[in-house]
């Protein structure tokens, strides 16, 4: 698309494991508390961690403060996991061997399909408990994933026939850690294996705020900065907020550690004040 973006507001929530969920929740509460409430976005795009936050935010059942406070609770029911050095090395090798994002998605999908993980049912139960509503919201929520066989990106919404819990489980299905999720007879893995934020899905919106716990792109995958620049080139007013050095320290070394979710949430809350004025200006069009 070229020219001036024509629709309203879009909130893009990127991936980042359990710490990403915490940081985004803290950031959204901190922004709202400082006068930049983004919860009324016309479009919410959620990738991996962002799909969880997006589903909670658009449910209408939680205020930003309640969403934040949920991150401070005891993470009972979460299954502990770790992105080990060996798995990260396999990701890196798959990236080096891939000519484009789709080929990388296929390689990551093959890794996921061959891995020994908890069952789909076990993992689905965790995601079902994490969400306060299992129904798609009235406002437009788009949840991203990657087809494990083709490597192509998928964008689920209430019109696709996929259940919300299944869509979120697919978006959070880290290859080699969690099982691919079956939707419509196909298997899907983490949407972050197309892009950390998938901000291109906000194309056509006039005002866009992107929250990116993971600020960099990897290999063939476009960085949040690059995707934000493309939206600006279309005529959108865009604010990209990435995790601060202090927040990344709070994340620790394991993005999937349930014990790091609360420190990440507090770090997001603390960081929000630095971005509130600009976020409010972008959101209002001032």
Short mmCIF file of C-alpha atoms in Angstrom, two decimals:
data_model
loop_
_atom_site.label_atom_id
_atom_site.label_comp_id
_atom_site.label_asym_id
_atom_site.label_seq_id
_atom_site.Cartn_x
_atom_site.Cartn_y
_atom_site.Cartn_z
CA UNK A 1 0.00 0.00 0.00
CA UNK A 2 1.23 3.50 -0.69
CA UNK A 3 0.01 6.99 0.13
CA UNK A 4 -1.58 8.20 3.32
CA UNK A 5 -2.83 5.62 5.77
CA UNK A 6 -6.57 5.99 6.15
CA UNK A 7 -7.99 4.11 9.12
CA UNK A 8 -7.83 4.78 12.87
CA UNK A 9 -5.60 3.50 15.65
CA UNK A 10 -3.62 0.25 15.80
CA UNK A 11 -1.79 -1.26 18.77
CA UNK A 12 0.88 -3.81 17.85
CA UNK A 13 2.06 -6.13 20.63
CA UNK A 14 5.21 -8.13 19.93
CA UNK A 15 6.63 -11.40 21.15
CA UNK A 16 8.94 -12.01 24.07
CA UNK A 17 7.91 -15.02 26.13
CA UNK A 18 6.49 -14.70 29.62
CA UNK A 19 8.68 -11.69 30.32
CA UNK A 20 7.24 -10.05 27.22
CA UNK A 21 3.73 -10.53 28.60
CA UNK A 22 4.79 -8.92 31.87
CA UNK A 23 6.61 -5.98 30.25
CA UNK A 24 3.75 -5.19 27.88
CA UNK A 25 1.19 -5.32 30.69
CA UNK A 26 3.33 -3.01 32.83
CA UNK A 27 3.89 -0.67 29.90
CA UNK A 28 0.17 -0.47 29.04
CA UNK A 29 -0.79 0.23 32.65
CA UNK A 30 1.96 2.82 33.05
CA UNK A 31 0.97 4.59 29.84
CA UNK A 32 -2.71 4.60 30.83
CA UNK A 33 -1.87 5.91 34.30
CA UNK A 34 0.08 8.74 32.68
CA UNK A 35 -2.76 9.71 30.35
CA UNK A 36 -2.01 7.58 27.29
CA UNK A 37 -4.64 4.84 27.40
CA UNK A 38 -4.20 2.63 24.32
CA UNK A 39 -6.88 0.10 25.22
CA UNK A 40 -9.45 1.49 22.78
CA UNK A 41 -7.40 0.69 19.67
CA UNK A 42 -9.41 -0.02 16.53
CA UNK A 43 -7.00 -2.87 15.73
CA UNK A 44 -4.82 -4.95 18.03
CA UNK A 45 -2.16 -7.18 16.46
CA UNK A 46 -0.73 -9.79 18.84
CA UNK A 47 2.30 -11.96 18.25
CA UNK A 48 3.24 -14.71 20.71
CA UNK A 49 3.38 -12.92 24.09
CA UNK A 50 1.47 -10.08 22.46
CA UNK A 51 -1.37 -12.41 21.51
CA UNK A 52 -1.95 -13.18 25.19
CA UNK A 53 -1.88 -9.52 26.15
CA UNK A 54 -4.02 -8.56 23.15
CA UNK A 55 -6.67 -11.15 23.98
CA UNK A 56 -6.79 -9.96 27.59
CA UNK A 57 -6.88 -6.30 26.62
CA UNK A 58 -9.69 -6.61 24.09
CA UNK A 59 -11.82 -8.90 26.27
CA UNK A 60 -13.34 -5.91 28.05
CA UNK A 61 -13.01 -7.80 31.31
CA UNK A 62 -9.74 -6.32 32.57
CA UNK A 63 -8.61 -2.75 33.09
CA UNK A 64 -4.94 -1.94 32.38
CA UNK A 65 -4.33 -1.99 36.13
CA UNK A 66 -5.95 -5.43 36.51
CA UNK A 67 -3.99 -6.75 33.55
CA UNK A 68 -0.80 -5.53 35.22
CA UNK A 69 -1.69 -6.93 38.62
CA UNK A 70 -2.29 -10.37 37.12
CA UNK A 71 1.41 -10.43 36.18
CA UNK A 72 2.42 -9.97 39.81
CA UNK A 73 0.48 -13.02 41.01
CA UNK A 74 2.06 -16.39 41.71
CA UNK A 75 2.50 -18.02 38.26
CA UNK A 76 0.96 -21.31 39.42
CA UNK A 77 -0.25 -23.40 36.50
CA UNK A 78 2.49 -22.23 34.15
CA UNK A 79 4.77 -24.95 32.81
CA UNK A 80 8.41 -23.98 33.33
CA UNK A 81 10.47 -24.01 30.14
CA UNK A 82 13.79 -22.79 28.84
CA UNK A 83 15.30 -21.75 25.55
CA UNK A 84 18.51 -23.72 25.95
CA UNK A 85 21.76 -22.93 24.13
CA UNK A 86 21.36 -26.01 21.94
CA UNK A 87 17.91 -24.97 20.75
CA UNK A 88 19.01 -21.39 20.10
CA UNK A 89 21.92 -22.77 18.06
CA UNK A 90 19.46 -24.80 15.97
CA UNK A 91 17.44 -21.66 15.31
CA UNK A 92 20.60 -19.87 14.22
CA UNK A 93 21.59 -22.70 11.89
CA UNK A 94 18.10 -22.78 10.37
CA UNK A 95 18.33 -19.03 9.78
CA UNK A 96 21.74 -19.31 8.12
CA UNK A 97 20.41 -21.96 5.75
CA UNK A 98 17.28 -20.01 4.84
CA UNK A 99 16.94 -17.69 1.85
CA UNK A 100 13.85 -15.92 3.17
CA UNK A 101 11.42 -15.77 6.08
CA UNK A 102 9.16 -18.49 4.67
CA UNK A 103 12.03 -20.96 4.37
CA UNK A 104 13.06 -20.15 7.92
CA UNK A 105 9.46 -20.76 9.00
CA UNK A 106 9.51 -24.17 7.29
CA UNK A 107 12.75 -25.14 9.00
CA UNK A 108 11.48 -23.99 12.38
CA UNK A 109 8.22 -25.82 11.72
CA UNK A 110 10.08 -29.04 10.92
CA UNK A 111 12.02 -28.69 14.15
CA UNK A 112 8.77 -28.21 16.04
CA UNK A 113 7.03 -31.18 14.44
CA UNK A 114 9.93 -33.49 15.35
CA UNK A 115 10.39 -32.26 18.93
CA UNK A 116 9.42 -34.11 22.10
CA UNK A 117 7.17 -31.62 23.92
CA UNK A 118 4.12 -31.60 26.18
CA UNK A 119 0.92 -32.55 24.36
CA UNK A 120 -1.29 -30.04 22.60
CA UNK A 121 -4.00 -30.65 25.21
CA UNK A 122 -1.63 -29.95 28.10
CA UNK A 123 -0.37 -26.76 26.53
CA UNK A 124 -3.86 -25.62 25.54
CA UNK A 125 -5.00 -25.96 29.15
CA UNK A 126 -2.25 -23.55 30.25
CA UNK A 127 -3.30 -20.96 27.67
CA UNK A 128 -6.98 -21.42 28.49
CA UNK A 129 -6.24 -20.69 32.15
CA UNK A 130 -4.17 -17.64 31.18
CA UNK A 131 -7.05 -16.01 29.27
CA UNK A 132 -10.03 -14.42 31.01
CA UNK A 133 -12.25 -14.92 27.95
CA UNK A 134 -12.25 -17.69 25.35
CA UNK A 135 -14.38 -15.74 22.87
CA UNK A 136 -13.13 -13.42 20.17
CA UNK A 137 -13.76 -9.77 21.08
CA UNK A 138 -16.00 -7.43 19.14
CA UNK A 139 -13.07 -5.14 18.40
CA UNK A 140 -10.64 -6.38 15.78
CA UNK A 141 -7.94 -8.61 17.24
CA UNK A 142 -5.47 -10.29 14.89
CA UNK A 143 -3.34 -13.16 16.24
CA UNK A 144 -0.31 -14.23 14.23
CA UNK A 145 1.21 -17.69 13.70
CA UNK A 146 3.31 -19.57 11.16
CA UNK A 147 2.23 -22.64 9.17
CA UNK A 148 4.63 -25.37 10.27
CA UNK A 149 4.66 -27.04 6.83
CA UNK A 150 4.74 -24.08 4.44
CA UNK A 151 6.48 -21.52 6.64
CA UNK A 152 3.96 -18.90 5.60
CA UNK A 153 2.51 -16.46 8.09
CA UNK A 154 -1.09 -16.76 9.28
CA UNK A 155 -3.27 -14.04 10.77
CA UNK A 156 -6.28 -15.32 12.72
CA UNK A 157 -9.28 -13.22 13.68
CA UNK A 158 -12.90 -13.80 14.65
CA UNK A 159 -13.90 -14.34 11.00
CA UNK A 160 -11.57 -17.33 10.40
CA UNK A 161 -13.38 -19.96 12.43
CA UNK A 162 -10.38 -20.65 14.66
CA UNK A 163 -11.07 -20.62 18.39
CA UNK A 164 -9.38 -17.82 20.31
CA UNK A 165 -7.58 -20.17 22.70
CA UNK A 166 -6.25 -22.23 19.80
CA UNK A 167 -5.11 -19.12 17.91
CA UNK A 168 -3.26 -17.81 20.96
CA UNK A 169 -1.76 -21.23 21.67
CA UNK A 170 -0.52 -21.37 18.07
CA UNK A 171 0.97 -17.89 18.30
CA UNK A 172 2.84 -18.92 21.46
CA UNK A 173 4.00 -22.34 20.18
CA UNK A 174 7.78 -21.84 20.42
CA UNK A 175 9.36 -24.50 18.16
CA UNK A 176 11.16 -27.19 20.12
CA UNK A 177 9.58 -26.05 23.40
CA UNK A 178 5.81 -26.25 22.86
CA UNK A 179 3.86 -28.43 20.43
CA UNK A 180 2.55 -27.07 17.12
CA UNK A 181 -1.18 -26.32 17.35
CA UNK A 182 -3.74 -27.88 15.04
CA UNK A 183 -6.24 -25.46 13.48
CA UNK A 184 -8.38 -26.48 10.53
CA UNK A 185 -6.30 -29.59 9.94
CA UNK A 186 -3.01 -27.66 9.71
CA UNK A 187 -0.24 -27.26 12.29
CA UNK A 188 0.97 -23.84 13.40
CA UNK A 189 3.89 -22.47 15.40
CA UNK A 190 4.92 -19.20 17.02
CA UNK A 191 4.08 -16.03 15.07
CA UNK A 192 7.41 -14.57 16.13
CA UNK A 193 9.07 -16.84 13.57
CA UNK A 194 7.69 -14.54 10.87
CA UNK A 195 8.45 -11.29 12.70
CA UNK A 196 8.92 -10.18 16.30
CA UNK A 197 5.99 -7.76 15.90
CA UNK A 198 4.27 -8.37 12.52
CA UNK A 199 3.58 -4.65 12.37
CA UNK A 200 2.91 -4.85 8.62
CA UNK A 201 -0.57 -6.11 9.57
CA UNK A 202 -1.31 -2.57 10.79
CA UNK A 203 -0.82 -1.23 7.28
CA UNK A 204 -3.52 1.32 6.44
CA UNK A 205 -3.95 2.68 9.98
CA UNK A 206 -3.22 6.35 10.60
CA UNK A 207 -1.81 6.07 14.12
CA UNK A 208 0.18 3.07 15.31
CA UNK A 209 1.92 2.26 18.59
CA UNK A 210 4.22 -0.77 18.61
CA UNK A 211 5.38 -2.39 21.85
CA UNK A 212 8.38 -4.62 21.15
CA UNK A 213 9.94 -6.48 24.09
CA UNK A 214 12.54 -7.86 21.66
CA UNK A 215 13.89 -4.85 19.73
CA UNK A 216 15.97 -6.52 17.04
CA UNK A 217 15.29 -8.53 13.91
CA UNK A 218 17.04 -11.83 13.26
CA UNK A 219 18.52 -12.66 9.89
CA UNK A 220 15.77 -12.70 7.28
CA UNK A 221 13.12 -11.52 9.72
CA UNK A 222 12.40 -7.77 9.59
CA UNK A 223 13.23 -5.79 12.71
CA UNK A 224 10.60 -3.72 14.53
CA UNK A 225 12.51 -0.60 13.44
CA UNK A 226 12.29 -1.58 9.79
CA UNK A 227 8.61 -2.39 10.02
CA UNK A 228 7.91 0.92 11.76
CA UNK A 229 9.77 2.77 9.00
CA UNK A 230 7.65 1.07 6.35
CA UNK A 231 4.43 2.14 8.08
CA UNK A 232 5.72 5.71 8.28
CA UNK A 233 6.51 5.60 4.57
CA UNK A 234 2.83 4.78 3.96
CA UNK A 235 1.79 7.92 5.82
CA UNK A 236 1.14 6.56 9.30
CA UNK A 237 2.23 8.25 12.49
CA UNK A 238 4.12 5.54 14.37
CA UNK A 239 5.63 5.21 17.82
CA UNK A 240 7.88 2.21 18.44
CA UNK A 241 8.64 1.45 22.10
CA UNK A 242 11.25 -1.20 22.82
CA UNK A 243 12.43 -2.57 26.14
CA UNK A 244 14.99 -0.41 27.94
CA UNK A 245 18.36 -1.78 29.11
CA UNK A 246 16.93 -1.85 32.64
CA UNK A 247 13.92 -3.84 31.47
CA UNK A 248 16.08 -6.35 29.60
CA UNK A 249 18.11 -6.82 32.77
CA UNK A 250 14.86 -7.57 34.60
CA UNK A 251 13.96 -10.13 31.91
CA UNK A 252 16.92 -12.30 32.87
CA UNK A 253 18.39 -14.90 30.54
CA UNK A 254 15.30 -17.07 30.13
CA UNK A 255 12.35 -15.36 28.47
CA UNK A 256 10.14 -18.34 29.38
CA UNK A 257 10.81 -18.27 33.13
CA UNK A 258 7.51 -17.69 34.99
CA UNK A 259 9.43 -16.21 37.92
CA UNK A 260 10.68 -13.33 35.74
CA UNK A 261 7.22 -12.19 34.66
CA UNK A 262 6.63 -9.97 37.71
CA UNK A 263 10.03 -8.19 37.53
CA UNK A 264 9.43 -7.62 33.82
CA UNK A 265 6.00 -6.12 34.56
CA UNK A 266 7.46 -3.73 37.12
CA UNK A 267 10.16 -2.75 34.63
CA UNK A 268 7.53 -2.00 31.99
CA UNK A 269 5.58 0.12 34.45
CA UNK A 270 8.72 2.06 35.37
CA UNK A 271 9.69 2.60 31.73
CA UNK A 272 6.27 3.83 30.62
CA UNK A 273 6.66 7.35 32.03
CA UNK A 274 9.41 8.10 29.51
CA UNK A 275 7.07 7.41 26.58
CA UNK A 276 3.67 8.60 27.81
CA UNK A 277 3.69 12.09 26.30
CA UNK A 278 4.69 10.87 22.85
CA UNK A 279 2.24 7.95 22.99
CA UNK A 280 -0.61 10.32 23.90
CA UNK A 281 0.32 12.66 21.05
CA UNK A 282 0.42 9.82 18.50
CA UNK A 283 -2.84 8.34 19.75
CA UNK A 284 -4.72 11.61 19.68
CA UNK A 285 -3.19 12.83 16.44
CA UNK A 286 -2.04 16.00 18.19
#
